[in-house]
Amino acid sequence: PKGPVHVQDVYAAASPFSARAPSNSTSVNTMDISVTALNTLASALAGYPGRKNLIWVSDGFPITLFPEIISDEPDGFCFPGKGAKDPGPCINPNSFSMGRMPSFGRGSGKDFEEAVEKTANALMNAQIAVYPIDESGVLKDNKINTIQTMRALADRTGGKAFYNSNNVELGIRTSLDDGSTYYTLEYYPDNKNWDGKFRKIEIKGKQSVSLRYRQGYYALDPNIKNKDTEKALAKTFWDALSLDAPSATSVLFHAGVAPSPSKAQQVTVSFAIDPHTLAFEHKDDGLEHAQVSCAVAAFSDKGAPVKQESTTWNAAVKADEYAKMMKGAQFPCTQTLDLKPGSYNLTLGVLDRNSKLIGTTTAWVKVP
């Protein structure tokens, strides 16, 4: 939106969700929704350069994205109590451990560990700092588990958690100000033992300053393809093509929509994909290989799904063609869709099957 964002607008936008979606941090459905939402945001924001701030206002934080708690208070922290004789409960971060993924409830019938690990990687790779704000304010009963989860989310991504306060507006304004100035540092690990474990990163300044930054990464082999099943990958792709999903920006492309010259009531979508956002693989045949899916989903003017089509292109590009492509040419892809006469909202998407990254946009077409 144009112009400044006002805090009252944030409350107004959030009110419909609070009215129909009460918090239940132990619900499998709530965890599923949270993981999907965070993945969608990571995909939508990945194409924008620099640091992004994600302000998450809730009265319950159902997922822990990281293996253990990181605290910037070595002596722990305490909650306010009734007085000097009752200072309130304290937590020692050196003795408190939440394990790998404690919030998920192994008895719930669904294992979220792999999905959440990928979500954590997606957020960190997209340079998204999470600022969790507990909207429940000061309560009689302290929600220690919720606050620990908030702190883990914030600490590992370079954000800050706000809790035990009735001033939600202050938390929102502070989050906006906190991430407005930052430095970008690049780090290449010398340890090539890709064991999949979480590795910590520590940054120190010459002076006594408080630093917030991404505190680690998962040691995943970049040369090994993701173990997602084809079914799960297809679901992720079609979820990204929903009318309600924000545009994904990991793969960039231009697209044109026009009636097909050879067949009536057929629409042709021509994609021109930025090759720099695709993951080409150099193989023993001396060619650069890419596997790209282009898809179109059509919705009625009332938002009802009508039809969806996709095509996967396996490209093997010669060295000279690859060099030319990287100097300015585009990677082409086309998709056709048979539609009855009427007006349609289209969502257009590109999936790089080598990297599992997605790009989407929207268009409108009228079929005579």
mmCIF file of C-alpha atoms in Angstrom:
data_model
loop_
_atom_site.group_PDB
_atom_site.id
_atom_site.type_symbol
_atom_site.label_atom_id
_atom_site.label_comp_id
_atom_site.label_asym_id
_atom_site.label_seq_id
_atom_site.Cartn_x
_atom_site.Cartn_y
_atom_site.Cartn_z
ATOM 1 C CA PRO A 1 0.000 0.000 0.000
ATOM 2 C CA LYS A 2 1.075 3.596 -0.618
ATOM 3 C CA GLY A 3 1.798 5.885 2.309
ATOM 4 C CA PRO A 4 2.659 5.035 5.918
ATOM 5 C CA VAL A 5 1.307 1.930 7.621
ATOM 6 C CA HIS A 6 -0.641 2.771 10.771
ATOM 7 C CA VAL A 7 -0.830 0.457 13.747
ATOM 8 C CA GLN A 8 -4.645 0.679 13.822
ATOM 9 C CA ASP A 9 -4.636 -0.706 10.269
ATOM 10 C CA VAL A 10 -2.679 -3.720 11.514
ATOM 11 C CA TYR A 11 -5.296 -4.366 14.211
ATOM 12 C CA ALA A 12 -8.121 -3.999 11.682
ATOM 13 C CA ALA A 13 -6.517 -6.455 9.287
ATOM 14 C CA ALA A 14 -5.932 -9.002 12.045
ATOM 15 C CA SER A 15 -9.401 -8.852 13.597
ATOM 16 C CA PRO A 16 -11.168 -11.186 11.124
ATOM 17 C CA PHE A 17 -8.612 -13.915 11.818
ATOM 18 C CA SER A 18 -8.917 -13.659 15.595
ATOM 19 C CA ALA A 19 -12.692 -13.825 15.266
ATOM 20 C CA ARG A 20 -12.736 -17.151 13.480
ATOM 21 C CA ALA A 21 -9.400 -18.765 14.349
ATOM 22 C CA PRO A 22 -8.815 -19.013 18.107
ATOM 23 C CA SER A 23 -5.288 -19.913 19.105
ATOM 24 C CA ASN A 24 -4.421 -23.466 20.041
ATOM 25 C CA SER A 25 -0.668 -23.865 20.067
ATOM 26 C CA THR A 26 -0.830 -27.655 20.504
ATOM 27 C CA SER A 27 -3.226 -28.256 17.604
ATOM 28 C CA VAL A 28 -1.811 -30.210 14.668
ATOM 29 C CA ASN A 29 -3.966 -28.065 12.381
ATOM 30 C CA THR A 30 -2.492 -24.874 13.866
ATOM 31 C CA MET A 31 1.053 -26.156 13.352
ATOM 32 C CA ASP A 32 0.226 -27.188 9.796
ATOM 33 C CA ILE A 33 -1.157 -23.731 9.027
ATOM 34 C CA SER A 34 1.850 -22.015 10.620
ATOM 35 C CA VAL A 35 4.397 -24.066 8.648
ATOM 36 C CA THR A 36 2.516 -23.502 5.372
ATOM 37 C CA ALA A 37 2.163 -19.766 6.015
ATOM 38 C CA LEU A 38 5.839 -19.297 6.870
ATOM 39 C CA ASN A 39 6.908 -21.261 3.787
ATOM 40 C CA THR A 40 4.628 -19.151 1.614
ATOM 41 C CA LEU A 41 6.045 -15.934 3.050
ATOM 42 C CA ALA A 42 9.618 -17.146 2.572
ATOM 43 C CA SER A 43 8.867 -17.969 -1.069
ATOM 44 C CA ALA A 44 7.123 -14.636 -1.605
ATOM 45 C CA LEU A 45 9.934 -12.556 -0.094
ATOM 46 C CA ALA A 46 13.004 -14.482 -1.292
ATOM 47 C CA GLY A 47 13.347 -12.482 -4.509
ATOM 48 C CA TYR A 48 13.612 -9.128 -2.740
ATOM 49 C CA PRO A 49 17.230 -8.237 -1.889
ATOM 50 C CA GLY A 50 18.399 -7.505 1.638
ATOM 51 C CA ARG A 51 16.905 -8.102 5.039
ATOM 52 C CA LYS A 52 13.143 -8.433 5.560
ATOM 53 C CA ASN A 53 11.252 -8.149 8.849
ATOM 54 C CA LEU A 54 8.394 -10.545 9.631
ATOM 55 C CA ILE A 55 6.264 -9.214 12.500
ATOM 56 C CA TRP A 56 4.217 -12.113 13.908
ATOM 57 C CA VAL A 57 1.510 -10.972 16.344
ATOM 58 C CA SER A 58 -0.224 -13.859 18.143
ATOM 59 C CA ASP A 59 -1.208 -15.183 21.555
ATOM 60 C CA GLY A 60 0.336 -18.579 20.762
ATOM 61 C CA PHE A 61 3.432 -19.678 18.817
ATOM 62 C CA PRO A 62 3.023 -23.357 17.999
ATOM 63 C CA ILE A 63 6.342 -24.206 16.317
ATOM 64 C CA THR A 64 9.993 -24.177 17.287
ATOM 65 C CA LEU A 65 12.080 -23.767 14.147
ATOM 66 C CA PHE A 66 15.438 -24.586 15.692
ATOM 67 C CA PRO A 67 16.991 -27.402 17.734
ATOM 68 C CA GLU A 68 17.738 -25.572 20.968
ATOM 69 C CA ILE A 69 17.164 -22.265 22.718
ATOM 70 C CA ILE A 70 19.646 -19.455 22.239
ATOM 71 C CA SER A 71 19.616 -16.727 24.866
ATOM 72 C CA ASP A 72 21.482 -13.427 24.879
ATOM 73 C CA GLU A 73 21.106 -13.343 28.669
ATOM 74 C CA PRO A 74 23.723 -15.795 30.028
ATOM 75 C CA ASP A 75 22.269 -15.661 33.530
ATOM 76 C CA GLY A 76 18.764 -16.363 32.314
ATOM 77 C CA PHE A 77 15.756 -14.128 32.719
ATOM 78 C CA CYS A 78 12.935 -13.785 35.232
ATOM 79 C CA PHE A 79 9.290 -12.877 35.115
ATOM 80 C CA PRO A 80 7.914 -10.139 37.365
ATOM 81 C CA GLY A 81 6.581 -11.417 40.677
ATOM 82 C CA LYS A 82 4.546 -10.085 43.553
ATOM 83 C CA GLY A 83 7.444 -8.517 45.393
ATOM 84 C CA ALA A 84 10.943 -8.994 46.812
ATOM 85 C CA LYS A 85 9.968 -12.288 48.451
ATOM 86 C CA ASP A 86 8.321 -13.539 45.277
ATOM 87 C CA PRO A 87 10.353 -12.314 42.282
ATOM 88 C CA GLY A 88 8.635 -14.667 39.826
ATOM 89 C CA PRO A 89 9.982 -17.735 37.990
ATOM 90 C CA CYS A 90 13.366 -17.619 36.281
ATOM 91 C CA ILE A 91 14.809 -19.643 33.419
ATOM 92 C CA ASN A 92 18.440 -20.692 33.134
ATOM 93 C CA PRO A 93 19.220 -21.108 29.418
ATOM 94 C CA ASN A 94 22.239 -23.272 30.218
ATOM 95 C CA SER A 95 20.080 -25.941 31.845
ATOM 96 C CA PHE A 96 16.870 -25.587 29.863
ATOM 97 C CA SER A 97 16.589 -27.716 26.731
ATOM 98 C CA MET A 98 13.662 -28.136 24.411
ATOM 99 C CA GLY A 99 15.135 -30.949 22.342
ATOM 100 C CA ARG A 100 14.810 -31.195 18.591
ATOM 101 C CA MET A 101 11.192 -30.301 17.965
ATOM 102 C CA PRO A 102 9.345 -30.417 21.311
ATOM 103 C CA SER A 103 6.269 -28.427 20.376
ATOM 104 C CA PHE A 104 4.983 -30.920 17.871
ATOM 105 C CA GLY A 105 3.827 -33.718 20.124
ATOM 106 C CA ARG A 106 5.154 -36.988 18.757
ATOM 107 C CA GLY A 107 1.878 -38.647 19.721
ATOM 108 C CA SER A 108 -0.092 -36.328 17.480
ATOM 109 C CA GLY A 109 0.178 -38.720 14.550
ATOM 110 C CA LYS A 110 2.190 -36.345 12.379
ATOM 111 C CA ASP A 111 5.928 -35.640 12.352
ATOM 112 C CA PHE A 112 6.670 -31.979 11.594
ATOM 113 C CA GLU A 113 10.438 -32.128 12.130
ATOM 114 C CA GLU A 114 11.517 -32.336 8.478
ATOM 115 C CA ALA A 115 8.939 -29.783 7.324
ATOM 116 C CA VAL A 116 9.894 -27.305 10.033
ATOM 117 C CA GLU A 117 13.617 -27.742 9.363
ATOM 118 C CA LYS A 118 12.994 -26.804 5.726
ATOM 119 C CA THR A 119 10.887 -23.851 6.835
ATOM 120 C CA ALA A 120 13.714 -22.602 9.037
ATOM 121 C CA ASN A 121 16.143 -22.866 6.129
ATOM 122 C CA ALA A 122 13.728 -21.071 3.818
ATOM 123 C CA LEU A 123 13.326 -18.153 6.241
ATOM 124 C CA MET A 124 17.049 -17.802 6.834
ATOM 125 C CA ASN A 125 17.960 -18.124 3.145
ATOM 126 C CA ALA A 126 15.405 -15.440 2.303
ATOM 127 C CA GLN A 127 17.028 -13.150 4.931
ATOM 128 C CA ILE A 128 13.828 -12.879 6.948
ATOM 129 C CA ALA A 129 14.150 -11.766 10.574
ATOM 130 C CA VAL A 130 11.184 -12.848 12.712
ATOM 131 C CA TYR A 131 9.791 -10.455 15.352
ATOM 132 C CA PRO A 132 7.260 -12.413 17.464
ATOM 133 C CA ILE A 133 4.878 -10.259 19.528
ATOM 134 C CA ASP A 134 2.754 -11.873 22.239
ATOM 135 C CA GLU A 135 -0.605 -10.109 22.034
ATOM 136 C CA SER A 136 -1.931 -11.689 25.254
ATOM 137 C CA GLY A 137 -0.074 -9.082 27.342
ATOM 138 C CA VAL A 138 0.668 -9.460 31.050
ATOM 139 C CA LEU A 139 -1.062 -12.572 32.381
ATOM 140 C CA LYS A 140 -1.449 -14.149 35.781
ATOM 141 C CA ASP A 141 0.043 -17.405 34.523
ATOM 142 C CA ASN A 142 3.388 -17.051 32.735
ATOM 143 C CA LYS A 143 3.581 -18.922 29.422
ATOM 144 C CA ILE A 144 7.182 -20.105 29.673
ATOM 145 C CA ASN A 145 7.045 -22.509 26.717
ATOM 146 C CA THR A 146 5.477 -19.890 24.454
ATOM 147 C CA ILE A 147 8.082 -17.285 25.407
ATOM 148 C CA GLN A 148 10.955 -19.713 24.875
ATOM 149 C CA THR A 149 9.596 -20.491 21.410
ATOM 150 C CA MET A 150 9.330 -16.766 20.635
ATOM 151 C CA ARG A 151 12.902 -16.160 21.743
ATOM 152 C CA ALA A 152 14.181 -19.051 19.634
ATOM 153 C CA LEU A 153 12.354 -17.749 16.557
ATOM 154 C CA ALA A 154 13.741 -14.248 17.059
ATOM 155 C CA ASP A 155 17.293 -15.125 18.108
ATOM 156 C CA ARG A 156 17.991 -17.562 15.302
ATOM 157 C CA THR A 157 16.734 -15.272 12.535
ATOM 158 C CA GLY A 158 18.149 -11.998 13.864
ATOM 159 C CA GLY A 159 14.889 -10.557 15.179
ATOM 160 C CA LYS A 160 13.614 -9.719 18.653
ATOM 161 C CA ALA A 161 10.782 -11.107 20.775
ATOM 162 C CA PHE A 162 8.251 -8.941 22.624
ATOM 163 C CA TYR A 163 6.301 -10.472 25.506
ATOM 164 C CA ASN A 164 4.915 -9.812 28.985
ATOM 165 C CA SER A 165 3.697 -6.362 27.940
ATOM 166 C CA ASN A 166 0.300 -4.849 27.206
ATOM 167 C CA ASN A 167 1.790 -2.418 24.656
ATOM 168 C CA VAL A 168 1.504 -4.323 21.351
ATOM 169 C CA GLU A 169 1.834 -1.063 19.426
ATOM 170 C CA LEU A 170 5.281 -0.465 20.923
ATOM 171 C CA GLY A 171 6.404 -3.923 19.836
ATOM 172 C CA ILE A 172 5.266 -3.293 16.261
ATOM 173 C CA ARG A 173 6.917 0.134 16.054
ATOM 174 C CA THR A 174 10.152 -1.135 17.621
ATOM 175 C CA SER A 175 10.244 -4.063 15.166
ATOM 176 C CA LEU A 176 9.923 -1.685 12.215
ATOM 177 C CA ASP A 177 12.670 0.601 13.528
ATOM 178 C CA ASP A 178 14.985 -2.246 14.554
ATOM 179 C CA GLY A 179 15.283 -3.734 11.077
ATOM 180 C CA SER A 180 15.500 -0.480 9.139
ATOM 181 C CA THR A 181 19.324 -0.394 9.273
ATOM 182 C CA TYR A 182 21.520 -3.445 8.760
ATOM 183 C CA TYR A 183 24.766 -4.747 7.275
ATOM 184 C CA THR A 184 24.977 -7.738 4.918
ATOM 185 C CA LEU A 185 27.847 -10.179 5.555
ATOM 186 C CA GLU A 186 28.637 -13.280 3.489
ATOM 187 C CA TYR A 187 30.048 -16.475 4.951
ATOM 188 C CA TYR A 188 31.391 -19.582 3.210
ATOM 189 C CA PRO A 189 31.991 -22.640 5.449
ATOM 190 C CA ASP A 190 35.312 -24.483 5.279
ATOM 191 C CA ASN A 191 33.760 -27.603 6.796
ATOM 192 C CA LYS A 192 32.440 -29.619 3.843
ATOM 193 C CA ASN A 193 31.072 -32.441 5.999
ATOM 194 C CA TRP A 194 27.393 -32.004 5.093
ATOM 195 C CA ASP A 195 25.872 -33.950 7.969
ATOM 196 C CA GLY A 196 22.579 -32.040 8.049
ATOM 197 C CA LYS A 197 23.168 -30.768 11.587
ATOM 198 C CA PHE A 198 22.671 -27.184 12.732
ATOM 199 C CA ARG A 199 25.898 -25.150 12.810
ATOM 200 C CA LYS A 200 26.186 -21.977 14.812
ATOM 201 C CA ILE A 201 27.582 -18.696 13.524
ATOM 202 C CA GLU A 202 29.001 -16.123 15.923
ATOM 203 C CA ILE A 203 29.782 -12.488 15.097
ATOM 204 C CA LYS A 204 31.786 -10.332 17.516
ATOM 205 C CA GLY A 205 32.435 -6.604 17.480
ATOM 206 C CA LYS A 206 35.513 -4.797 18.751
ATOM 207 C CA GLN A 207 33.370 -2.759 21.090
ATOM 208 C CA SER A 208 30.715 -3.879 23.529
ATOM 209 C CA VAL A 209 27.667 -3.799 21.268
ATOM 210 C CA SER A 210 24.522 -5.872 21.034
ATOM 211 C CA LEU A 211 24.306 -7.664 17.676
ATOM 212 C CA ARG A 212 21.315 -9.449 16.181
ATOM 213 C CA TYR A 213 21.951 -11.744 13.251
ATOM 214 C CA ARG A 214 21.163 -15.146 11.785
ATOM 215 C CA GLN A 215 22.812 -17.507 14.255
ATOM 216 C CA GLY A 216 23.445 -20.533 12.092
ATOM 217 C CA TYR A 217 22.478 -22.822 9.238
ATOM 218 C CA TYR A 218 21.727 -26.470 8.542
ATOM 219 C CA ALA A 219 24.677 -28.284 6.943
ATOM 220 C CA LEU A 220 22.793 -29.602 3.919
ATOM 221 C CA ASP A 221 24.782 -30.748 0.892
ATOM 222 C CA PRO A 222 23.992 -28.244 -1.901
ATOM 223 C CA ASN A 223 24.752 -30.915 -4.533
ATOM 224 C CA ILE A 224 22.169 -33.388 -3.244
ATOM 225 C CA LYS A 225 18.620 -32.905 -4.414
ATOM 226 C CA ASN A 226 15.883 -32.354 -1.869
ATOM 227 C CA LYS A 227 14.165 -35.572 -0.783
ATOM 228 C CA ASP A 228 10.685 -34.147 -1.270
ATOM 229 C CA THR A 229 8.365 -36.608 -2.908
ATOM 230 C CA GLU A 230 6.817 -35.652 -6.212
ATOM 231 C CA LYS A 231 3.415 -35.517 -4.525
ATOM 232 C CA ALA A 232 4.600 -33.078 -1.848
ATOM 233 C CA LEU A 233 6.376 -30.896 -4.416
ATOM 234 C CA ALA A 234 3.267 -30.784 -6.604
ATOM 235 C CA LYS A 235 1.147 -29.743 -3.612
ATOM 236 C CA THR A 236 3.589 -26.965 -2.741
ATOM 237 C CA PHE A 237 3.513 -25.710 -6.325
ATOM 238 C CA TRP A 238 -0.276 -25.684 -6.618
ATOM 239 C CA ASP A 239 -0.625 -24.075 -3.194
ATOM 240 C CA ALA A 240 1.559 -21.253 -4.514
ATOM 241 C CA LEU A 241 -0.844 -20.848 -7.455
ATOM 242 C CA SER A 242 -3.816 -20.203 -5.179
ATOM 243 C CA LEU A 243 -5.517 -16.830 -5.581
ATOM 244 C CA ASP A 244 -4.999 -16.182 -1.876
ATOM 245 C CA ALA A 245 -1.236 -16.844 -1.944
ATOM 246 C CA PRO A 246 1.147 -13.876 -2.328
ATOM 247 C CA SER A 247 3.316 -13.875 -5.429
ATOM 248 C CA ALA A 248 6.415 -16.042 -5.040
ATOM 249 C CA THR A 249 9.614 -14.294 -6.117
ATOM 250 C CA SER A 250 12.319 -16.992 -6.016
ATOM 251 C CA VAL A 251 12.129 -17.538 -9.802
ATOM 252 C CA LEU A 252 11.683 -14.396 -11.897
ATOM 253 C CA PHE A 253 9.947 -14.278 -15.262
ATOM 254 C CA HIS A 254 7.867 -12.213 -17.674
ATOM 255 C CA ALA A 255 4.716 -13.670 -19.195
ATOM 256 C CA GLY A 256 2.289 -12.829 -21.967
ATOM 257 C CA VAL A 257 -1.278 -14.131 -22.307
ATOM 258 C CA ALA A 258 -2.964 -14.268 -25.724
ATOM 259 C CA PRO A 259 -5.614 -16.267 -27.606
ATOM 260 C CA SER A 260 -4.149 -19.183 -29.525
ATOM 261 C CA PRO A 261 -3.954 -18.466 -33.302
ATOM 262 C CA SER A 262 -4.608 -22.121 -34.141
ATOM 263 C CA LYS A 263 -7.573 -23.002 -31.931
ATOM 264 C CA ALA A 264 -10.612 -21.075 -30.763
ATOM 265 C CA GLN A 265 -11.283 -20.767 -27.016
ATOM 266 C CA GLN A 266 -7.662 -21.652 -26.265
ATOM 267 C CA VAL A 267 -5.310 -19.360 -24.346
ATOM 268 C CA THR A 268 -1.542 -19.497 -24.725
ATOM 269 C CA VAL A 269 0.768 -18.263 -21.985
ATOM 270 C CA SER A 270 4.356 -17.515 -23.049
ATOM 271 C CA PHE A 271 6.920 -17.437 -20.241
ATOM 272 C CA ALA A 272 10.305 -15.698 -20.486
ATOM 273 C CA ILE A 273 12.259 -16.876 -17.437
ATOM 274 C CA ASP A 274 15.320 -15.135 -16.027
ATOM 275 C CA PRO A 275 18.012 -17.875 -16.342
ATOM 276 C CA HIS A 276 19.962 -16.413 -13.428
ATOM 277 C CA THR A 277 17.169 -17.565 -11.103
ATOM 278 C CA LEU A 278 17.320 -21.175 -12.384
ATOM 279 C CA ALA A 279 19.679 -23.850 -11.073
ATOM 280 C CA PHE A 280 21.450 -25.326 -14.103
ATOM 281 C CA GLU A 281 23.443 -28.515 -13.534
ATOM 282 C CA HIS A 282 26.646 -29.176 -15.491
ATOM 283 C CA LYS A 283 26.836 -32.871 -16.359
ATOM 284 C CA ASP A 284 29.401 -35.193 -17.924
ATOM 285 C CA ASP A 285 27.978 -34.630 -21.415
ATOM 286 C CA GLY A 286 29.292 -31.059 -21.229
ATOM 287 C CA LEU A 287 25.787 -29.591 -21.308
ATOM 288 C CA GLU A 288 23.938 -27.423 -18.801
ATOM 289 C CA HIS A 289 20.759 -29.168 -17.683
ATOM 290 C CA ALA A 290 17.597 -27.583 -16.293
ATOM 291 C CA GLN A 291 14.212 -29.032 -15.396
ATOM 292 C CA VAL A 292 11.457 -26.431 -15.321
ATOM 293 C CA SER A 293 7.684 -26.709 -14.914
ATOM 294 C CA CYS A 294 5.372 -23.967 -16.180
ATOM 295 C CA ALA A 295 1.786 -23.913 -14.950
ATOM 296 C CA VAL A 296 -1.416 -21.928 -15.344
ATOM 297 C CA ALA A 297 -4.439 -22.041 -13.043
ATOM 298 C CA ALA A 298 -7.703 -20.423 -14.151
ATOM 299 C CA PHE A 299 -10.345 -19.102 -11.755
ATOM 300 C CA SER A 300 -13.763 -17.628 -12.461
ATOM 301 C CA ASP A 301 -14.391 -13.952 -11.813
ATOM 302 C CA LYS A 302 -15.918 -15.081 -8.489
ATOM 303 C CA GLY A 303 -12.760 -16.960 -7.480
ATOM 304 C CA ALA A 304 -13.914 -20.530 -8.151
ATOM 305 C CA PRO A 305 -11.211 -22.854 -9.609
ATOM 306 C CA VAL A 306 -11.920 -23.781 -13.239
ATOM 307 C CA LYS A 307 -8.883 -25.534 -14.700
ATOM 308 C CA GLN A 308 -5.164 -25.973 -14.223
ATOM 309 C CA GLU A 309 -2.459 -27.205 -16.586
ATOM 310 C CA SER A 310 1.296 -27.657 -16.327
ATOM 311 C CA THR A 311 4.174 -28.738 -18.559
ATOM 312 C CA THR A 312 7.680 -29.807 -17.572
ATOM 313 C CA TRP A 313 10.585 -28.921 -19.831
ATOM 314 C CA ASN A 314 13.887 -30.825 -19.670
ATOM 315 C CA ALA A 315 16.543 -28.631 -21.239
ATOM 316 C CA ALA A 316 20.111 -29.550 -22.200
ATOM 317 C CA VAL A 317 21.895 -26.365 -23.255
ATOM 318 C CA LYS A 318 25.214 -26.159 -25.093
ATOM 319 C CA ALA A 319 27.989 -24.031 -23.622
ATOM 320 C CA ASP A 320 27.712 -21.227 -26.191
ATOM 321 C CA GLU A 321 23.908 -21.107 -25.887
ATOM 322 C CA TYR A 322 24.205 -21.075 -22.120
ATOM 323 C CA ALA A 323 26.673 -18.168 -22.212
ATOM 324 C CA LYS A 324 24.375 -16.249 -24.561
ATOM 325 C CA MET A 325 21.408 -16.908 -22.277
ATOM 326 C CA MET A 326 23.259 -15.580 -19.258
ATOM 327 C CA LYS A 327 24.147 -12.386 -21.126
ATOM 328 C CA GLY A 328 20.563 -11.367 -21.707
ATOM 329 C CA ALA A 329 18.489 -14.062 -23.384
ATOM 330 C CA GLN A 330 15.532 -15.651 -21.608
ATOM 331 C CA PHE A 331 14.632 -19.265 -20.919
ATOM 332 C CA PRO A 332 11.398 -19.901 -22.871
ATOM 333 C CA CYS A 333 8.387 -21.941 -21.785
ATOM 334 C CA THR A 334 4.779 -22.085 -23.039
ATOM 335 C CA GLN A 335 1.516 -23.446 -21.670
ATOM 336 C CA THR A 336 -1.926 -23.644 -23.294
ATOM 337 C CA LEU A 337 -5.312 -23.764 -21.618
ATOM 338 C CA ASP A 338 -8.738 -24.575 -23.118
ATOM 339 C CA LEU A 339 -11.395 -22.287 -21.642
ATOM 340 C CA LYS A 340 -15.058 -21.653 -22.335
ATOM 341 C CA PRO A 341 -16.129 -18.095 -23.203
ATOM 342 C CA GLY A 342 -15.956 -15.806 -20.194
ATOM 343 C CA SER A 343 -13.649 -13.771 -17.972
ATOM 344 C CA TYR A 344 -10.956 -15.473 -15.921
ATOM 345 C CA ASN A 345 -8.355 -14.678 -13.296
ATOM 346 C CA LEU A 346 -5.131 -16.549 -14.023
ATOM 347 C CA THR A 347 -2.241 -17.441 -11.749
ATOM 348 C CA LEU A 348 0.973 -18.197 -13.620
ATOM 349 C CA GLY A 349 3.806 -20.156 -12.058
ATOM 350 C CA VAL A 350 7.293 -21.498 -12.730
ATOM 351 C CA LEU A 351 8.882 -24.284 -10.696
ATOM 352 C CA ASP A 352 12.623 -24.963 -10.912
ATOM 353 C CA ARG A 353 12.712 -28.685 -10.159
ATOM 354 C CA ASN A 354 16.465 -28.676 -9.518
ATOM 355 C CA SER A 355 16.314 -26.105 -6.713
ATOM 356 C CA LYS A 356 12.591 -26.536 -5.789
ATOM 357 C CA LEU A 357 12.202 -22.742 -6.025
ATOM 358 C CA ILE A 358 9.011 -21.123 -7.326
ATOM 359 C CA GLY A 359 7.915 -17.901 -8.984
ATOM 360 C CA THR A 360 4.294 -16.833 -9.506
ATOM 361 C CA THR A 361 2.261 -13.907 -10.765
ATOM 362 C CA THR A 362 -1.334 -13.151 -11.815
ATOM 363 C CA ALA A 363 -3.092 -12.109 -15.022
ATOM 364 C CA TRP A 364 -6.601 -11.573 -16.390
ATOM 365 C CA VAL A 365 -8.026 -12.815 -19.662
ATOM 366 C CA LYS A 366 -11.372 -12.673 -21.465
ATOM 367 C CA VAL A 367 -12.238 -15.530 -23.839
ATOM 368 C CA PRO A 368 -14.775 -14.505 -26.531
#
